[in-house]
Amino acid sequence: MVRRVPAVSGLPFRTRLYTVLLVLATAAALVGAWFALDSSIDQHRLIIAGILLVMILAAEILDVSFPSSVITFHVSVSAAFCFAAGLTAGPVLGCLVVALAHTIDGLIVRREAIKIVVNATGLGLSTLLSGLVYFRIADAGVSTIGSLRNLLAAAVAATVYTLVNTGTLALIVAPVMGVGTFQMWRANFSGLYVELLTLATLGSVIPVLVAENPFAIILLIVPLLIGPHLAFKGIRQAHMDARITMEGLANALERRDPYTYRHSIRVTEYSGMMLSQMPRIPKPEADAILAAAHIHDLGKVGSRDSSLKKPGELTPEERAEIQQHAAVGADIVSRLDAYRPSVPIIRHHHERWDGSGYPDNLAGEAIPLGARIIAVADAFDAMTSDRVYRAALSPEVAFSELRKGAGAQFDPQLVDLFQAAWIAQQRVQPLPLAGAPQ
């Protein structure tokens, strides 16, 4: 896989600074390598470079957006071709080919200028440095797979490629996403073992094919381009299907009771209002909170209608049954990668600020932020919805009740933040309450 800059908004100073430093470092390394090595370009190398350029472009065009636990990356299988470019066309020409390929790809899909620059220079630098390391260690007299020494050199070079690629991306993107550099790097690095194995093996084989016939690389179109592209699409579709299925199940569950229909949708909207007032929350964390809000009551699928719809006071047994839904819902989605960051949020959305909630009696900031957000939104929607045992309360009365519970049931800062967000939202475009026309 090759990792490229994802869609981001805003450009912190550190991002701009690191981008400039990356460009300067790549330019300096390229000039230094040009004078230090035999960088003559003959017709044979130009043919190889042209074929690799086409293969890299094809791989990038067939890329697939793929979610990780921290951020959604665009991944493709062009890394093997980028790595091989440094071994076949030479570090300097290989760097230029990779940079040109990602520049053309960025222009085709109309990426922002900074993303094109970071992708081109970061991946070009990875190709250049890995190529330099390989030729420093390897025996130039034999092929990349002609000796144990060369195989080891390819493995070391593949490691350098991966470290430079993931490291530069983490430095530049982490400030934009509001996460730590190491956290971002670790997310980039999550596919390390597969990527190193792919680079070291395929990257070592491509130069052997080129030595026989440069056009032999075309034989790799199906196994390296089309096959992985379809596989990535299948994985992404599985993630999307899981989300659609869980959200559909949650919506169907609420249809069991006309008083709670669309409850989770409104809780999600209210949670989004609060998150809009918290710009420092990383987008991946915000997405996990909203995903959890939409299915926070999924665990009620195991609760009986007699308990869920009972108009009067619940018996201790019925209350215990209802209180299991948070843990049950978390357990259901814990088996799905698409919801892994949302599991603790779902499990703890009925904890109380004073520690008297359930299921684990967490207190204060030990309760996940997302769970605290959903707790406020959940209570507000419950109070402003018609229920079998009472009519809906007005927003003013509901906020008064939230303030009474601040510091005991709810995070007091979030209560204030939600009320401010509600007032701001009503000035722009009022949100419909339960029972209002949708």
Coordinates of C-alpha atoms in Angstrom, one line a residue, residues 258-263 266-267 269-270 273 375-402 418 422 426 431-438:
P258 CA -43.7 5.2 18.3
Y259 CA -42.4 7.4 21.2
T260 CA -38.8 6.7 20.5
Y261 CA -38.9 6.7 16.7
R262 CA -36.0 8.7 15.2
H263 CA -34.6 9.1 18.8
R266 CA -31.9 13.3 16.9
V267 CA -29.3 12.3 19.5
E269 CA -27.8 15.7 15.5
Y270 CA -27.5 17.1 19.0
M273 CA -24.1 20.3 17.5
A375 CA -25.5 11.3 27.7
V376 CA -26.5 15.0 27.5
A377 CA -28.0 14.7 24.0
D378 CA -29.8 11.5 25.0
A379 CA -31.4 13.0 28.1
F380 CA -32.4 16.2 26.3
D381 CA -34.2 14.3 23.5
A382 CA -35.9 12.0 26.1
M383 CA -37.2 15.0 27.9
T384 CA -38.4 16.9 24.8
S385 CA -40.1 13.8 23.3
D386 CA -43.7 12.6 24.0
R387 CA -43.7 9.5 26.2
V388 CA -46.5 7.2 27.1
Y389 CA -46.3 8.5 30.7
R390 CA -46.0 12.2 30.0
A391 CA -46.0 14.9 27.3
A392 CA -42.9 16.4 25.9
L393 CA -41.2 19.1 27.9
S394 CA -40.2 22.4 26.3
P395 CA -36.6 23.0 25.5
E396 CA -36.4 25.6 28.2
V397 CA -37.6 23.2 30.9
A398 CA -35.3 20.4 29.5
F399 CA -32.3 22.7 29.8
S400 CA -33.3 23.6 33.3
E401 CA -33.4 19.9 34.2
L402 CA -30.0 19.4 32.5
F418 CA -24.9 22.2 24.5
W422 CA -28.6 25.0 20.8
Q426 CA -31.8 28.0 16.5
L431 CA -33.8 21.7 14.6
P432 CA -37.1 19.8 14.7
L433 CA -38.0 18.3 18.1
A434 CA -39.6 15.0 18.5
G435 CA -43.2 15.1 17.3
A436 CA -42.5 18.1 15.0
P437 CA -43.0 17.8 11.3
Q438 CA -39.9 16.1 9.8

